[in-house]
Structure formats: C-alpha cells, structure tokens
Amino acid sequence: MSRIYDLVHNKNDRSMLNAAPTYISESGAQERLSLYLSEDLVEDDRSQKYLSRYRLHAMQPHNIEMALAYDIYCPKCGHRLKQIGRCRNSHELGLYACPECDRRKRGK
C-alpha cells in the first residue's frame, strides 16, 4: 500500500507544490484530491537500500506541458523533487525522486 501526500499550491506561486501527508486511501485520494503524490519504495541495486519514488496523480486530465509545469517539493526533507520517469497517461503523471534523500540514504 502506498503512502499518499496531498499537494498544496504555494500562495505566491501556483506552480510550486508542497506535499502534506494525508490519511486516506488511494481510491479516496482519486475521488477527493485534485493533485496528489503516491509513494512507493524501490530497491536500489547499488546500495541494497529502499528508496522512495513518487508518482504525481491528477484528478483533471493533464497534457505533458501541464504536468511539467509543477515544482514539487519532497514530503520528507523539503528539497525539490526531480522527475525521473514519464507520464503513464493523462491522470498518472511523472515519476519523481528526491536527490537529497537518495544521497543520504545511500550514505554519500
């Protein structure tokens, strides 16, 4: 089961999104949240540790330009997430990682 993070627009810049933990299921998030992140853990081949990966989800359909317009900040450390994977469809958008959390987890 994935962790779900509600994405909140910055009041000064609507393209900046901060992640806030939420305690609803993914099906509940699909029905209630306009934008959210789902977190999954993936095993890193090099360090044999689990790293967090975040998928951006949107209630309203997005094209690629709309999906790329967001600056999303890590729910754990607050650094800017980096997109590492493409959109699956108009609702399941890019896959993201936090370079800072990955660096710390790998011990570098």
Backbone atoms as SQL, in Angstrom:
CREATE TABLE atoms (id INTEGER PRIMARY KEY, chain TEXT, resi INTEGER, resn TEXT, atom TEXT, x REAL, y REAL, z REAL);
INSERT INTO atoms VALUES
  (1, 'A', 1, 'MET', 'N', 0.839, -1.188, 0.000),
  (2, 'A', 1, 'MET', 'CA', 0.000, 0.000, 0.000),
  (3, 'A', 1, 'MET', 'C', 0.886, 1.254, 0.000),
  (4, 'A', 2, 'SER', 'N', 0.571, 2.183, -0.839),
  (5, 'A', 2, 'SER', 'CA', 1.345, 3.417, -0.986),
  (6, 'A', 2, 'SER', 'C', 0.943, 4.454, 0.059),
  (7, 'A', 3, 'ARG', 'N', 1.892, 5.271, 0.433),
  (8, 'A', 3, 'ARG', 'CA', 1.564, 6.471, 1.211),
  (9, 'A', 3, 'ARG', 'C', 1.056, 7.512, 0.237),
  (10, 'A', 4, 'ILE', 'N', 0.115, 8.328, 0.708),
  (11, 'A', 4, 'ILE', 'CA', -0.487, 9.367, -0.125),
  (12, 'A', 4, 'ILE', 'C', -0.166, 10.728, 0.480),
  (13, 'A', 5, 'TYR', 'N', 0.227, 11.670, -0.385),
  (14, 'A', 5, 'TYR', 'CA', 0.521, 13.029, 0.037),
  (15, 'A', 5, 'TYR', 'C', -0.322, 13.994, -0.786),
  (16, 'A', 6, 'ASP', 'N', -1.108, 14.805, -0.102),
  (17, 'A', 6, 'ASP', 'CA', -1.883, 15.863, -0.752),
  (18, 'A', 6, 'ASP', 'C', -0.912, 16.962, -1.180),
  (19, 'A', 7, 'LEU', 'N', -1.118, 17.511, -2.360),
  (20, 'A', 7, 'LEU', 'CA', -0.254, 18.585, -2.840),
  (21, 'A', 7, 'LEU', 'C', -0.970, 19.921, -2.702),
  (22, 'A', 8, 'VAL', 'N', -0.299, 20.848, -2.035),
  (23, 'A', 8, 'VAL', 'CA', -0.861, 22.161, -1.737),
  (24, 'A', 8, 'VAL', 'C', -0.088, 23.216, -2.520),
  (25, 'A', 9, 'HIS', 'N', -0.814, 24.068, -3.243),
  (26, 'A', 9, 'HIS', 'CA', -0.184, 25.139, -4.015),
  (27, 'A', 9, 'HIS', 'C', 0.399, 26.192, -3.078),
  (28, 'A', 10, 'ASN', 'N', 1.558, 26.708, -3.427),
  (29, 'A', 10, 'ASN', 'CA', 2.147, 27.835, -2.727),
  (30, 'A', 10, 'ASN', 'C', 1.288, 29.061, -3.017),
  (31, 'A', 11, 'LYS', 'N', 0.998, 29.876, -2.011),
  (32, 'A', 11, 'LYS', 'CA', 0.098, 31.017, -2.214),
  (33, 'A', 11, 'LYS', 'C', 0.680, 32.075, -3.153),
  (34, 'A', 12, 'ASN', 'N', 2.019, 32.147, -3.256),
  (35, 'A', 12, 'ASN', 'CA', 2.646, 33.147, -4.128),
  (36, 'A', 12, 'ASN', 'C', 2.936, 32.633, -5.532),
  (37, 'A', 13, 'ASP', 'N', 3.067, 31.326, -5.671),
  (38, 'A', 13, 'ASP', 'CA', 3.396, 30.732, -6.971),
  (39, 'A', 13, 'ASP', 'C', 2.644, 29.414, -7.090),
  (40, 'A', 14, 'ARG', 'N', 1.597, 29.391, -7.905),
  (41, 'A', 14, 'ARG', 'CA', 0.727, 28.223, -8.017),
  (42, 'A', 14, 'ARG', 'C', 1.421, 27.018, -8.647),
  (43, 'A', 15, 'SER', 'N', 2.574, 27.207, -9.268),
  (44, 'A', 15, 'SER', 'CA', 3.274, 26.068, -9.855),
  (45, 'A', 15, 'SER', 'C', 4.123, 25.325, -8.816),
  (46, 'A', 16, 'MET', 'N', 4.330, 25.928, -7.642),
  (47, 'A', 16, 'MET', 'CA', 5.081, 25.288, -6.563),
  (48, 'A', 16, 'MET', 'C', 4.119, 24.487, -5.697),
  (49, 'A', 17, 'LEU', 'N', 4.427, 23.203, -5.514),
  (50, 'A', 17, 'LEU', 'CA', 3.555, 22.312, -4.754),
  (51, 'A', 17, 'LEU', 'C', 4.305, 21.725, -3.572),
  (52, 'A', 18, 'ASN', 'N', 3.703, 21.844, -2.393),
  (53, 'A', 18, 'ASN', 'CA', 4.264, 21.246, -1.185),
  (54, 'A', 18, 'ASN', 'C', 3.410, 20.047, -0.808),
  (55, 'A', 19, 'ALA', 'N', 4.065, 18.966, -0.416),
  (56, 'A', 19, 'ALA', 'CA', 3.370, 17.730, -0.078),
  (57, 'A', 19, 'ALA', 'C', 3.027, 17.699, 1.406),
  (58, 'A', 20, 'ALA', 'N', 1.776, 17.340, 1.683),
  (59, 'A', 20, 'ALA', 'CA', 1.310, 17.212, 3.059),
  (60, 'A', 20, 'ALA', 'C', 0.757, 15.797, 3.241),
  (61, 'A', 21, 'PRO', 'N', 1.180, 15.085, 4.298),
  (62, 'A', 21, 'PRO', 'CA', 0.672, 13.730, 4.494),
  (63, 'A', 21, 'PRO', 'C', -0.844, 13.742, 4.682),
  (64, 'A', 22, 'THR', 'N', -1.468, 12.724, 4.166),
  (65, 'A', 22, 'THR', 'CA', -2.903, 12.572, 4.346),
  (66, 'A', 22, 'THR', 'C', -3.164, 11.121, 4.722),
  (67, 'A', 23, 'TYR', 'N', -4.267, 10.856, 5.353),
  (68, 'A', 23, 'TYR', 'CA', -4.535, 9.514, 5.853),
  (69, 'A', 23, 'TYR', 'C', -5.756, 8.911, 5.175),
  (70, 'A', 24, 'ILE', 'N', -5.848, 9.125, 3.879),
  (71, 'A', 24, 'ILE', 'CA', -6.924, 8.498, 3.123),
  (72, 'A', 24, 'ILE', 'C', -6.310, 7.487, 2.153),
  (73, 'A', 25, 'SER', 'N', -7.131, 6.590, 1.694),
  (74, 'A', 25, 'SER', 'CA', -6.661, 5.563, 0.762),
  (75, 'A', 25, 'SER', 'C', -6.434, 6.171, -0.616),
  (76, 'A', 26, 'GLU', 'N', -5.773, 5.418, -1.486),
  (77, 'A', 26, 'GLU', 'CA', -5.542, 5.915, -2.841),
  (78, 'A', 26, 'GLU', 'C', -6.864, 6.095, -3.587),
  (79, 'A', 27, 'SER', 'N', -7.810, 5.205, -3.362),
  (80, 'A', 27, 'SER', 'CA', -9.113, 5.365, -4.026),
  (81, 'A', 27, 'SER', 'C', -9.826, 6.623, -3.512),
  (82, 'A', 28, 'GLY', 'N', -9.676, 6.913, -2.229),
  (83, 'A', 28, 'GLY', 'CA', -10.240, 8.145, -1.681),
  (84, 'A', 28, 'GLY', 'C', -9.547, 9.371, -2.237),
  (85, 'A', 29, 'ALA', 'N', -8.238, 9.283, -2.413),
  (86, 'A', 29, 'ALA', 'CA', -7.477, 10.401, -2.980),
  (87, 'A', 29, 'ALA', 'C', -7.906, 10.662, -4.416),
  (88, 'A', 30, 'GLN', 'N', -8.137, 9.606, -5.188),
  (89, 'A', 30, 'GLN', 'CA', -8.576, 9.759, -6.580),
  (90, 'A', 30, 'GLN', 'C', -9.895, 10.518, -6.666),
  (91, 'A', 31, 'GLU', 'N', -10.754, 10.314, -5.684),
  (92, 'A', 31, 'GLU', 'CA', -12.075, 10.954, -5.674),
  (93, 'A', 31, 'GLU', 'C', -12.052, 12.371, -5.108),
  (94, 'A', 32, 'ARG', 'N', -11.122, 12.660, -4.179),
  (95, 'A', 32, 'ARG', 'CA', -11.188, 13.918, -3.419),
  (96, 'A', 32, 'ARG', 'C', -10.086, 14.931, -3.699),
  (97, 'A', 33, 'LEU', 'N', -8.909, 14.478, -4.133),
  (98, 'A', 33, 'LEU', 'CA', -7.763, 15.385, -4.238),
  (99, 'A', 33, 'LEU', 'C', -7.483, 15.737, -5.691),
  (100, 'A', 34, 'SER', 'N', -7.327, 17.026, -5.970),
  (101, 'A', 34, 'SER', 'CA', -7.059, 17.440, -7.356),
  (102, 'A', 34, 'SER', 'C', -5.658, 17.031, -7.801),
  (103, 'A', 35, 'LEU', 'N', -4.682, 17.107, -6.908),
  (104, 'A', 35, 'LEU', 'CA', -3.309, 16.653, -7.173),
  (105, 'A', 35, 'LEU', 'C', -2.781, 15.952, -5.932),
  (106, 'A', 36, 'TYR', 'N', -2.119, 14.810, -6.143),
  (107, 'A', 36, 'TYR', 'CA', -1.506, 14.133, -5.006),
  (108, 'A', 36, 'TYR', 'C', -0.344, 13.282, -5.482),
  (109, 'A', 37, 'LEU', 'N', 0.509, 12.916, -4.526),
  (110, 'A', 37, 'LEU', 'CA', 1.626, 12.012, -4.775),
  (111, 'A', 37, 'LEU', 'C', 1.339, 10.679, -4.107),
  (112, 'A', 38, 'SER', 'N', 1.686, 9.602, -4.781),
  (113, 'A', 38, 'SER', 'CA', 1.696, 8.290, -4.132),
  (114, 'A', 38, 'SER', 'C', 3.168, 7.883, -4.020),
  (115, 'A', 39, 'GLU', 'N', 3.529, 7.362, -2.857),
  (116, 'A', 39, 'GLU', 'CA', 4.917, 6.975, -2.611),
  (117, 'A', 39, 'GLU', 'C', 5.058, 5.464, -2.658),
  (118, 'A', 40, 'ASP', 'N', 6.051, 5.001, -3.375),
  (119, 'A', 40, 'ASP', 'CA', 6.401, 3.590, -3.398),
  (120, 'A', 40, 'ASP', 'C', 7.885, 3.457, -3.089),
  (121, 'A', 41, 'LEU', 'N', 8.251, 2.330, -2.508),
  (122, 'A', 41, 'LEU', 'CA', 9.654, 2.066, -2.206),
  (123, 'A', 41, 'LEU', 'C', 10.211, 1.132, -3.267),
  (124, 'A', 42, 'VAL', 'N', 11.391, 1.473, -3.754),
  (125, 'A', 42, 'VAL', 'CA', 12.085, 0.633, -4.733),
  (126, 'A', 42, 'VAL', 'C', 13.459, 0.290, -4.173),
  (127, 'A', 43, 'GLU', 'N', 13.921, -0.913, -4.482),
  (128, 'A', 43, 'GLU', 'CA', 15.235, -1.335, -4.002),
  (129, 'A', 43, 'GLU', 'C', 16.314, -0.796, -4.926),
  (130, 'A', 44, 'ASP', 'N', 17.317, -0.200, -4.327),
  (131, 'A', 44, 'ASP', 'CA', 18.453, 0.324, -5.075),
  (132, 'A', 44, 'ASP', 'C', 19.475, -0.797, -5.238),
  (133, 'A', 45, 'ASP', 'N', 19.832, -1.093, -6.473),
  (134, 'A', 45, 'ASP', 'CA', 20.777, -2.177, -6.749),
  (135, 'A', 45, 'ASP', 'C', 22.163, -1.913, -6.169),
  (136, 'A', 46, 'ARG', 'N', 22.567, -0.633, -6.165),
  (137, 'A', 46, 'ARG', 'CA', 23.927, -0.302, -5.711),
  (138, 'A', 46, 'ARG', 'C', 24.067, -0.370, -4.205),
  (139, 'A', 47, 'SER', 'N', 23.109, 0.189, -3.480),
  (140, 'A', 47, 'SER', 'CA', 23.265, 0.294, -2.030),
  (141, 'A', 47, 'SER', 'C', 22.479, -0.757, -1.254),
  (142, 'A', 48, 'GLN', 'N', 21.649, -1.545, -1.950),
  (143, 'A', 48, 'GLN', 'CA', 20.813, -2.551, -1.282),
  (144, 'A', 48, 'GLN', 'C', 19.885, -1.936, -0.241),
  (145, 'A', 49, 'LYS', 'N', 19.472, -0.691, -0.471),
  (146, 'A', 49, 'LYS', 'CA', 18.535, 0.003, 0.410),
  (147, 'A', 49, 'LYS', 'C', 17.295, 0.365, -0.381),
  (148, 'A', 50, 'TYR', 'N', 16.233, 0.680, 0.325),
  (149, 'A', 50, 'TYR', 'CA', 14.988, 1.073, -0.329),
  (150, 'A', 50, 'TYR', 'C', 14.912, 2.583, -0.450),
  (151, 'A', 51, 'LEU', 'N', 14.567, 3.044, -1.640),
  (152, 'A', 51, 'LEU', 'CA', 14.457, 4.471, -1.921),
  (153, 'A', 51, 'LEU', 'C', 13.010, 4.824, -2.255),
  (154, 'A', 52, 'SER', 'N', 12.599, 6.010, -1.877),
  (155, 'A', 52, 'SER', 'CA', 11.239, 6.466, -2.162),
  (156, 'A', 52, 'SER', 'C', 11.128, 7.007, -3.577),
  (157, 'A', 53, 'ARG', 'N', 10.055, 6.651, -4.230),
  (158, 'A', 53, 'ARG', 'CA', 9.704, 7.187, -5.547),
  (159, 'A', 53, 'ARG', 'C', 8.268, 7.671, -5.464),
  (160, 'A', 54, 'TYR', 'N', 7.999, 8.777, -6.108),
  (161, 'A', 54, 'TYR', 'CA', 6.699, 9.426, -6.003),
  (162, 'A', 54, 'TYR', 'C', 6.070, 9.562, -7.392),
  (163, 'A', 55, 'ARG', 'N', 4.819, 9.160, -7.516),
  (164, 'A', 55, 'ARG', 'CA', 4.072, 9.329, -8.767),
  (165, 'A', 55, 'ARG', 'C', 3.069, 10.465, -8.546),
  (166, 'A', 56, 'LEU', 'N', 3.078, 11.412, -9.475),
  (167, 'A', 56, 'LEU', 'CA', 2.135, 12.528, -9.444),
  (168, 'A', 56, 'LEU', 'C', 0.832, 12.085, -10.094),
  (169, 'A', 57, 'HIS', 'N', -0.278, 12.335, -9.407),
  (170, 'A', 57, 'HIS', 'CA', -1.611, 11.987, -9.904),
  (171, 'A', 57, 'HIS', 'C', -2.464, 13.251, -9.967),
  (172, 'A', 58, 'ALA', 'N', -3.323, 13.322, -10.975),
  (173, 'A', 58, 'ALA', 'CA', -4.210, 14.478, -11.144),
  (174, 'A', 58, 'ALA', 'C', -5.647, 14.008, -11.369),
  (175, 'A', 59, 'MET', 'N', -6.587, 14.687, -10.731),
  (176, 'A', 59, 'MET', 'CA', -7.997, 14.369, -10.934),
  (177, 'A', 59, 'MET', 'C', -8.443, 14.786, -12.335),
  (178, 'A', 60, 'GLN', 'N', -8.044, 16.001, -12.736),
  (179, 'A', 60, 'GLN', 'CA', -8.378, 16.506, -14.070),
  (180, 'A', 60, 'GLN', 'C', -7.299, 16.069, -15.053),
  (181, 'A', 61, 'PRO', 'N', -7.680, 15.739, -16.280),
  (182, 'A', 61, 'PRO', 'CA', -6.671, 15.324, -17.266),
  (183, 'A', 61, 'PRO', 'C', -5.627, 16.419, -17.501),
  (184, 'A', 62, 'HIS', 'N', -4.385, 16.001, -17.645),
  (185, 'A', 62, 'HIS', 'CA', -3.255, 16.897, -17.911),
  (186, 'A', 62, 'HIS', 'C', -2.555, 16.455, -19.189),
  (187, 'A', 63, 'ASN', 'N', -2.081, 17.432, -19.950),
  (188, 'A', 63, 'ASN', 'CA', -1.181, 17.086, -21.050),
  (189, 'A', 63, 'ASN', 'C', 0.245, 17.176, -20.512),
  (190, 'A', 64, 'ILE', 'N', 1.212, 16.832, -21.324),
  (191, 'A', 64, 'ILE', 'CA', 2.601, 16.794, -20.854),
  (192, 'A', 64, 'ILE', 'C', 3.086, 18.160, -20.382),
  (193, 'A', 65, 'GLU', 'N', 2.741, 19.222, -21.107),
  (194, 'A', 65, 'GLU', 'CA', 3.176, 20.569, -20.712),
  (195, 'A', 65, 'GLU', 'C', 2.615, 20.954, -19.352),
  (196, 'A', 66, 'MET', 'N', 1.354, 20.609, -19.108),
  (197, 'A', 66, 'MET', 'CA', 0.741, 20.917, -17.810),
  (198, 'A', 66, 'MET', 'C', 1.454, 20.153, -16.692),
  (199, 'A', 67, 'ALA', 'N', 1.745, 18.896, -16.938),
  (200, 'A', 67, 'ALA', 'CA', 2.394, 18.056, -15.924),
  (201, 'A', 67, 'ALA', 'C', 3.802, 18.540, -15.603),
  (202, 'A', 68, 'LEU', 'N', 4.519, 19.038, -16.610),
  (203, 'A', 68, 'LEU', 'CA', 5.891, 19.501, -16.399),
  (204, 'A', 68, 'LEU', 'C', 5.975, 20.877, -15.751),
  (205, 'A', 69, 'ALA', 'N', 4.870, 21.572, -15.647),
  (206, 'A', 69, 'ALA', 'CA', 4.873, 22.942, -15.130),
  (207, 'A', 69, 'ALA', 'C', 5.042, 23.024, -13.608),
  (208, 'A', 70, 'TYR', 'N', 4.903, 21.907, -12.916),
  (209, 'A', 70, 'TYR', 'CA', 4.930, 21.925, -11.453),
  (210, 'A', 70, 'TYR', 'C', 6.350, 21.768, -10.903),
  (211, 'A', 71, 'ASP', 'N', 6.620, 22.485, -9.818),
  (212, 'A', 71, 'ASP', 'CA', 7.812, 22.276, -9.000),
  (213, 'A', 71, 'ASP', 'C', 7.311, 21.638, -7.715),
  (214, 'A', 72, 'ILE', 'N', 7.678, 20.389, -7.489),
  (215, 'A', 72, 'ILE', 'CA', 7.158, 19.639, -6.346),
  (216, 'A', 72, 'ILE', 'C', 8.289, 19.454, -5.337),
  (217, 'A', 73, 'TYR', 'N', 7.960, 19.646, -4.062),
  (218, 'A', 73, 'TYR', 'CA', 8.960, 19.566, -3.003),
  (219, 'A', 73, 'TYR', 'C', 8.748, 18.309, -2.165),
  (220, 'A', 74, 'CYS', 'N', 9.839, 17.702, -1.782),
  (221, 'A', 74, 'CYS', 'CA', 9.851, 16.421, -1.079),
  (222, 'A', 74, 'CYS', 'C', 9.056, 16.496, 0.231),
  (223, 'A', 75, 'PRO', 'N', 8.199, 15.506, 0.461),
  (224, 'A', 75, 'PRO', 'CA', 7.446, 15.488, 1.715),
  (225, 'A', 75, 'PRO', 'C', 8.310, 15.169, 2.933),
  (226, 'A', 76, 'LYS', 'N', 9.511, 14.641, 2.716),
  (227, 'A', 76, 'LYS', 'CA', 10.362, 14.255, 3.838),
  (228, 'A', 76, 'LYS', 'C', 11.391, 15.306, 4.202),
  (229, 'A', 77, 'CYS', 'N', 12.031, 15.932, 3.189),
  (230, 'A', 77, 'CYS', 'CA', 13.113, 16.869, 3.507),
  (231, 'A', 77, 'CYS', 'C', 12.879, 18.286, 2.970),
  (232, 'A', 78, 'GLY', 'N', 11.919, 18.465, 2.088),
  (233, 'A', 78, 'GLY', 'CA', 11.615, 19.795, 1.567),
  (234, 'A', 78, 'GLY', 'C', 12.411, 20.220, 0.346),
  (235, 'A', 79, 'HIS', 'N', 13.351, 19.397, -0.114),
  (236, 'A', 79, 'HIS', 'CA', 14.094, 19.713, -1.343),
  (237, 'A', 79, 'HIS', 'C', 13.214, 19.457, -2.560),
  (238, 'A', 80, 'ARG', 'N', 13.586, 20.060, -3.657),
  (239, 'A', 80, 'ARG', 'CA', 12.818, 19.920, -4.893),
  (240, 'A', 80, 'ARG', 'C', 12.994, 18.516, -5.473),
  (241, 'A', 81, 'LEU', 'N', 11.879, 17.893, -5.846),
  (242, 'A', 81, 'LEU', 'CA', 11.917, 16.582, -6.468),
  (243, 'A', 81, 'LEU', 'C', 12.364, 16.697, -7.916),
  (244, 'A', 82, 'LYS', 'N', 12.978, 15.643, -8.408),
  (245, 'A', 82, 'LYS', 'CA', 13.442, 15.577, -9.794),
  (246, 'A', 82, 'LYS', 'C', 12.616, 14.524, -10.522),
  (247, 'A', 83, 'GLN', 'N', 12.121, 14.892, -11.703),
  (248, 'A', 83, 'GLN', 'CA', 11.351, 13.920, -12.464),
  (249, 'A', 83, 'GLN', 'C', 12.296, 12.901, -13.089),
  (250, 'A', 84, 'ILE', 'N', 12.009, 11.614, -12.862),
  (251, 'A', 84, 'ILE', 'CA', 12.864, 10.540, -13.372),
  (252, 'A', 84, 'ILE', 'C', 12.109, 9.596, -14.304),
  (253, 'A', 85, 'GLY', 'N', 10.813, 9.800, -14.435),
  (254, 'A', 85, 'GLY', 'CA', 10.008, 8.931, -15.296),
  (255, 'A', 85, 'GLY', 'C', 8.884, 9.715, -15.941),
  (256, 'A', 86, 'ARG', 'N', 8.431, 9.230, -17.086),
  (257, 'A', 86, 'ARG', 'CA', 7.428, 9.960, -17.849),
  (258, 'A', 86, 'ARG', 'C', 6.013, 9.676, -17.377),
  (259, 'A', 87, 'CYS', 'N', 5.090, 10.413, -17.937),
  (260, 'A', 87, 'CYS', 'CA', 3.670, 10.243, -17.642),
  (261, 'A', 87, 'CYS', 'C', 3.188, 8.906, -18.181),
  (262, 'A', 88, 'ARG', 'N', 2.325, 8.238, -17.432),
  (263, 'A', 88, 'ARG', 'CA', 1.706, 6.997, -17.907),
  (264, 'A', 88, 'ARG', 'C', 0.488, 7.300, -18.769),
  (265, 'A', 89, 'ASN', 'N', -0.282, 8.292, -18.333),
  (266, 'A', 89, 'ASN', 'CA', -1.479, 8.725, -19.064),
  (267, 'A', 89, 'ASN', 'C', -1.830, 10.123, -18.577),
  (268, 'A', 90, 'SER', 'N', -3.019, 10.610, -18.894),
  (269, 'A', 90, 'SER', 'CA', -3.374, 11.996, -18.557),
  (270, 'A', 90, 'SER', 'C', -3.693, 12.200, -17.076),
  (271, 'A', 91, 'HIS', 'N', -3.793, 11.128, -16.298),
  (272, 'A', 91, 'HIS', 'CA', -4.063, 11.235, -14.858),
  (273, 'A', 91, 'HIS', 'C', -2.901, 10.746, -14.002),
  (274, 'A', 92, 'GLU', 'N', -2.143, 9.774, -14.487),
  (275, 'A', 92, 'GLU', 'CA', -0.951, 9.286, -13.795),
  (276, 'A', 92, 'GLU', 'C', 0.246, 9.939, -14.451),
  (277, 'A', 93, 'LEU', 'N', 0.750, 10.959, -13.795),
  (278, 'A', 93, 'LEU', 'CA', 1.763, 11.815, -14.397),
  (279, 'A', 93, 'LEU', 'C', 3.160, 11.334, -14.030),
  (280, 'A', 94, 'GLY', 'N', 4.135, 12.225, -14.044),
  (281, 'A', 94, 'GLY', 'CA', 5.531, 11.861, -13.896),
  (282, 'A', 94, 'GLY', 'C', 5.890, 11.113, -12.624),
  (283, 'A', 95, 'LEU', 'N', 7.012, 10.392, -12.703),
  (284, 'A', 95, 'LEU', 'CA', 7.598, 9.711, -11.559),
  (285, 'A', 95, 'LEU', 'C', 8.751, 10.576, -11.052),
  (286, 'A', 96, 'TYR', 'N', 8.825, 10.766, -9.747),
  (287, 'A', 96, 'TYR', 'CA', 9.784, 11.685, -9.143),
  (288, 'A', 96, 'TYR', 'C', 10.620, 10.999, -8.076),
  (289, 'A', 97, 'ALA', 'N', 11.810, 11.544, -7.850),
  (290, 'A', 97, 'ALA', 'CA', 12.709, 11.119, -6.778),
  (291, 'A', 97, 'ALA', 'C', 13.284, 12.359, -6.125),
  (292, 'A', 98, 'CYS', 'N', 13.708, 12.215, -4.887),
  (293, 'A', 98, 'CYS', 'CA', 14.385, 13.306, -4.197),
  (294, 'A', 98, 'CYS', 'C', 15.882, 13.012, -4.197),
  (295, 'A', 99, 'PRO', 'N', 16.668, 13.797, -4.939),
  (296, 'A', 99, 'PRO', 'CA', 18.119, 13.559, -4.972),
  (297, 'A', 99, 'PRO', 'C', 18.777, 13.651, -3.597),
  (298, 'A', 100, 'GLU', 'N', 18.276, 14.541, -2.755),
  (299, 'A', 100, 'GLU', 'CA', 18.855, 14.727, -1.428),
  (300, 'A', 100, 'GLU', 'C', 18.592, 13.515, -0.529),
  (301, 'A', 101, 'CYS', 'N', 17.358, 13.023, -0.502),
  (302, 'A', 101, 'CYS', 'CA', 17.040, 11.840, 0.310),
  (303, 'A', 101, 'CYS', 'C', 17.788, 10.617, -0.209),
  (304, 'A', 102, 'ASP', 'N', 17.879, 10.474, -1.534),
  (305, 'A', 102, 'ASP', 'CA', 18.608, 9.345, -2.117),
  (306, 'A', 102, 'ASP', 'C', 20.083, 9.398, -1.721),
  (307, 'A', 103, 'ARG', 'N', 20.676, 10.576, -1.766),
  (308, 'A', 103, 'ARG', 'CA', 22.085, 10.739, -1.410),
  (309, 'A', 103, 'ARG', 'C', 22.313, 10.344, 0.051),
  (310, 'A', 104, 'ARG', 'N', 21.437, 10.807, 0.935),
  (311, 'A', 104, 'ARG', 'CA', 21.567, 10.490, 2.359),
  (312, 'A', 104, 'ARG', 'C', 21.391, 8.998, 2.606),
  (313, 'A', 105, 'LYS', 'N', 20.408, 8.424, 1.936),
  (314, 'A', 105, 'LYS', 'CA', 20.102, 7.001, 2.138),
  (315, 'A', 105, 'LYS', 'C', 21.259, 6.118, 1.665),
  (316, 'A', 106, 'ARG', 'N', 21.877, 6.528, 0.575),
  (317, 'A', 106, 'ARG', 'CA', 22.999, 5.747, 0.037),
  (318, 'A', 106, 'ARG', 'C', 24.278, 5.984, 0.822),
  (319, 'A', 107, 'GLY', 'N', 24.258, 6.987, 1.699),
  (320, 'A', 107, 'GLY', 'CA', 25.423, 7.270, 2.533),
  (321, 'A', 107, 'GLY', 'C', 26.531, 8.016, 1.841),
  (322, 'A', 108, 'LYS', 'N', 26.173, 8.872, 0.884),
  (323, 'A', 108, 'LYS', 'CA', 27.204, 9.633, 0.151),
  (324, 'A', 108, 'LYS', 'C', 27.165, 11.075, 0.527);
